[in-house]
Structure formats: structure tokens, C-alpha cells
PDB file of C-alpha atoms in Angstrom:
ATOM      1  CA  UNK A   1     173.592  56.531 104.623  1.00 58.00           C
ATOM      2  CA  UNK A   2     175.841  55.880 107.634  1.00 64.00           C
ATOM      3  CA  UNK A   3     174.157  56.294 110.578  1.00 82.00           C
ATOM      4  CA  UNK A   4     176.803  58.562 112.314  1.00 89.00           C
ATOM      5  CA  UNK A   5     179.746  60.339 111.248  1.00 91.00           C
ATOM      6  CA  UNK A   6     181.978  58.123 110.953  1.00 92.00           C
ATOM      7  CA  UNK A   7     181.025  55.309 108.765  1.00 92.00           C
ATOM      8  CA  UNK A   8     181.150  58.314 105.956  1.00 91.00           C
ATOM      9  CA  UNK A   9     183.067  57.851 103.040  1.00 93.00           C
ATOM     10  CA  UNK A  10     185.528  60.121 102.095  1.00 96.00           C
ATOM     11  CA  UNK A  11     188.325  60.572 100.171  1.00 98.00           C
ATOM     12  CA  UNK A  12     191.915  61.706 101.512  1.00 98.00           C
ATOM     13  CA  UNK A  13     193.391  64.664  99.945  1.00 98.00           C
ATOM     14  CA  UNK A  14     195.680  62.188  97.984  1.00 97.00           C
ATOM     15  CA  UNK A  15     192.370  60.331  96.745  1.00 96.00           C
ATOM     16  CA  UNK A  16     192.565  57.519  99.100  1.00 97.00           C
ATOM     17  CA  UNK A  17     189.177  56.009  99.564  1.00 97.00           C
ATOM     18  CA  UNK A  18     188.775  55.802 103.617  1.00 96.00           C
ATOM     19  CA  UNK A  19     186.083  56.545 106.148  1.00 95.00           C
ATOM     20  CA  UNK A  20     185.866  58.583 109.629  1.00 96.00           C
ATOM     21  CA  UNK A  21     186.389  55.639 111.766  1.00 95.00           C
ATOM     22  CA  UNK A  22     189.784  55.965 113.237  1.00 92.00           C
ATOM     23  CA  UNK A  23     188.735  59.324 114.605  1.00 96.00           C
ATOM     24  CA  UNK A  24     186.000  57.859 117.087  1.00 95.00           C
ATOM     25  CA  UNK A  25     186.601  58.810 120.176  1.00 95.00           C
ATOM     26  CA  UNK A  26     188.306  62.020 119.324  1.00 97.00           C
ATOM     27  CA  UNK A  27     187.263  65.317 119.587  1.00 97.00           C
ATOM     28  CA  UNK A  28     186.461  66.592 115.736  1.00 97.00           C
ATOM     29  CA  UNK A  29     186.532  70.442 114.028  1.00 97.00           C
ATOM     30  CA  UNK A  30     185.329  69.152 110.358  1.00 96.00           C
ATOM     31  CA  UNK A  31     185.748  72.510 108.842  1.00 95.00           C
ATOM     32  CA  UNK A  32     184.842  73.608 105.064  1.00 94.00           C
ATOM     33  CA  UNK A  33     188.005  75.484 103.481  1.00 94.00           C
ATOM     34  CA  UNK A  34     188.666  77.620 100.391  1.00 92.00           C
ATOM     35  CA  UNK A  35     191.985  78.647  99.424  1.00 91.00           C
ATOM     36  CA  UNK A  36     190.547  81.684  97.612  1.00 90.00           C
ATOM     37  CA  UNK A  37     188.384  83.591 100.035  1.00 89.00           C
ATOM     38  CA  UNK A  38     188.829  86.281 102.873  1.00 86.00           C
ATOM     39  CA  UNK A  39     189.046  83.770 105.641  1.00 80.00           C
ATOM     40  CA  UNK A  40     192.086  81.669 103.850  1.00 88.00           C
ATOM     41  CA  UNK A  41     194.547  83.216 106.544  1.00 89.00           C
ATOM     42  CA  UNK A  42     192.629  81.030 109.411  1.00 93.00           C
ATOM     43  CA  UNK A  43     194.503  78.060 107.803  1.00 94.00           C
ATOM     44  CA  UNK A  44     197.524  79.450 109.950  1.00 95.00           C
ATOM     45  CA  UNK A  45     195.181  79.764 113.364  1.00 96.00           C
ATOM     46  CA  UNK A  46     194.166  76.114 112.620  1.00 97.00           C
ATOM     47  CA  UNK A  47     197.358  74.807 112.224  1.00 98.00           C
ATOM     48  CA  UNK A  48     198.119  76.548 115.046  1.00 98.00           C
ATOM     49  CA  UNK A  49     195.075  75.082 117.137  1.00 98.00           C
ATOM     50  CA  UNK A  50     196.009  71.460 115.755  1.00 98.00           C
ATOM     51  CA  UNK A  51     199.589  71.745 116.964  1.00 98.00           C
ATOM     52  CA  UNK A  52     198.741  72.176 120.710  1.00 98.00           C
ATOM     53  CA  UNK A  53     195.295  70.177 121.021  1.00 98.00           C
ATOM     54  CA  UNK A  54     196.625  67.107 118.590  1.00 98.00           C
ATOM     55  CA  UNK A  55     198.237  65.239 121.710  1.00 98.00           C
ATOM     56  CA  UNK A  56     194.938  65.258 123.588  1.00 98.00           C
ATOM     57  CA  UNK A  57     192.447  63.923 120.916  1.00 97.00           C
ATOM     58  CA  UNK A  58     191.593  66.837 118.820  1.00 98.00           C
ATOM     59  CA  UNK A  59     191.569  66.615 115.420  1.00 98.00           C
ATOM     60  CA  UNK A  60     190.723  68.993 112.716  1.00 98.00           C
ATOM     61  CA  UNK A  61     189.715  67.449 108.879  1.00 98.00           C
ATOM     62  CA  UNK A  62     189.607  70.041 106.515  1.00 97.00           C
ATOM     63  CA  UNK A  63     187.461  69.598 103.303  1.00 97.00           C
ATOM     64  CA  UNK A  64     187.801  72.166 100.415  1.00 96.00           C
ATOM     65  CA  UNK A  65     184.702  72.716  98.700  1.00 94.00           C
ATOM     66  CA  UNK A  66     183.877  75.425  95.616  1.00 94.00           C
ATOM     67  CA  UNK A  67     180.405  76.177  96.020  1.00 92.00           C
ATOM     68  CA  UNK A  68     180.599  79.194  97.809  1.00 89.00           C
ATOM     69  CA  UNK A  69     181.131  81.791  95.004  1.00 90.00           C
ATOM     70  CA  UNK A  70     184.162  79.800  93.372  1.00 91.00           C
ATOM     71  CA  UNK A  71     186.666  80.474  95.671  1.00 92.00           C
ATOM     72  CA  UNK A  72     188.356  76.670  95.557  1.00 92.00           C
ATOM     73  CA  UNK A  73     188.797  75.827  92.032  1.00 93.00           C
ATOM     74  CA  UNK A  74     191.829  73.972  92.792  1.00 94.00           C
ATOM     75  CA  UNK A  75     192.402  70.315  92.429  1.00 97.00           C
ATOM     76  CA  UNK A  76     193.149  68.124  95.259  1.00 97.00           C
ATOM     77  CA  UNK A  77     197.037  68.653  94.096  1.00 97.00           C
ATOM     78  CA  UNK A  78     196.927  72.097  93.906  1.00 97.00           C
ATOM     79  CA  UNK A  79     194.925  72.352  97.578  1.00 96.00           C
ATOM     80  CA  UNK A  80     197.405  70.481  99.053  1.00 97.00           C
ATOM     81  CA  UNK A  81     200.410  71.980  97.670  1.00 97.00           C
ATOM     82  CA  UNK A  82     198.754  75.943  98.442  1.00 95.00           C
ATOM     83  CA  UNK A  83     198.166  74.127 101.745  1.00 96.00           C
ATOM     84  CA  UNK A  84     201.556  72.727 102.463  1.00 96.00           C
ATOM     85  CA  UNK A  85     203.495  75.457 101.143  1.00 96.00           C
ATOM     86  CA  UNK A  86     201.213  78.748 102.327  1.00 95.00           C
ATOM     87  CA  UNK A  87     200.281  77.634 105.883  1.00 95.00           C
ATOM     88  CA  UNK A  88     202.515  74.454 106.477  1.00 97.00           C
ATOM     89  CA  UNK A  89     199.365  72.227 107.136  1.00 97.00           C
ATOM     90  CA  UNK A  90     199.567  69.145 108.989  1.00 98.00           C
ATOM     91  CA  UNK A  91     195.890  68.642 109.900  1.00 98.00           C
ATOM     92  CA  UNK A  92     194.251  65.895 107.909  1.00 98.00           C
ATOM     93  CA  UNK A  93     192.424  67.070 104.276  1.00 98.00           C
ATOM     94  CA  UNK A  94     190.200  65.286 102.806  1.00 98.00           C
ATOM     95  CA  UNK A  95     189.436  65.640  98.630  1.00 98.00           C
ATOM     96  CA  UNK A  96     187.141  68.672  97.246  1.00 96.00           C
ATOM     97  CA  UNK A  97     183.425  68.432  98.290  1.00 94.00           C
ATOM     98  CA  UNK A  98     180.234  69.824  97.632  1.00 92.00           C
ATOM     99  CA  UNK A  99     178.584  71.254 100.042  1.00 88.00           C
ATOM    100  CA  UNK A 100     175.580  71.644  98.603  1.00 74.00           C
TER     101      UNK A 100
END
């Protein structure tokens, strides 16, 4: 276990095998996402948020996850496509998680 965030492992959306380290020093949002539930639309406020912090440090790393009631069964293809296409994302994502 890594003693800080970010010696974590994680996996890009693409399935690159990577860690949290080139974000030290930056100011992080790590937010769980779902491209099936009520509060899908705040992809656009994110992107939104990402596009005038990104210059000064801030970073938001989205990670889809389907334990909450289903509502991400997508694969990491289909996230980032819905993603891309829907909302226009820019903002790093990271492969599906579980949360719990």
C-alpha cells in the first residue's frame, strides 16, 4: 500500500498501467463518475472547471466505477467514447474501479 496518493497504481482510461506521480504538486479533484446516473450532466461543469483552472495546477482524474446501483456498465471504450463525444472531456480518466 503506497503510503500517499500518488504512488497508487492505476490504470489510464486506454489501460495504460501508470501511477499518480506526475500530479504531485498539483491541486487534485479525484472524482467517481457514472455515465448512467442523474448527476452525468456535471461532466459538462467539470470540463468546464478543468478548462479555466488547468493552467494553474488543477487537475481533475475521473474514475468510472459501477457499484452504485449499476449505473456504469460501460467498458473503458465505451466510457471514453460517451465521454468524448457527450461532454467533450479533456480531463484525465482513469479505467473502471470499484469503489467498494
Amino acid at each position: 500500500m503506497s503510503n500517499s496518493v500518488y504512488g497508487i497504481p492505476v490504470n489510464t482510461i486506454t489501460g495504460q498501467k501508470t501511477d499518480l506521480s506526475h500530479y504531485a504538486g498539483k491541486v487534485l479533484l479525484v472524482v467517481n463518475t457514472a455515465s448512467k446516473c442523474g448527476l452525468t450532466p456535471q461532466y459538462e461543469g467539470l470540463e468546464k472547471l478543468y478548462q479555466q483552472k488547468k493552467q494553474q495546477g488543477f487537475e481533475i482524474l475521473g474514475f468510472p466505477a459501477n457499484n452504485f446501483n449499476g449505473q456504469e456498465p460501460g467498458s473503458d471504450d465505451e466510457i471514453s467514447s460517451f465521454c468524448s463525444l457527450n461532454y467533450d472531456v479533456s480531463f484525465p480518466l482513469f479505467s473502471k474501479i470499484s469503489v467498494s
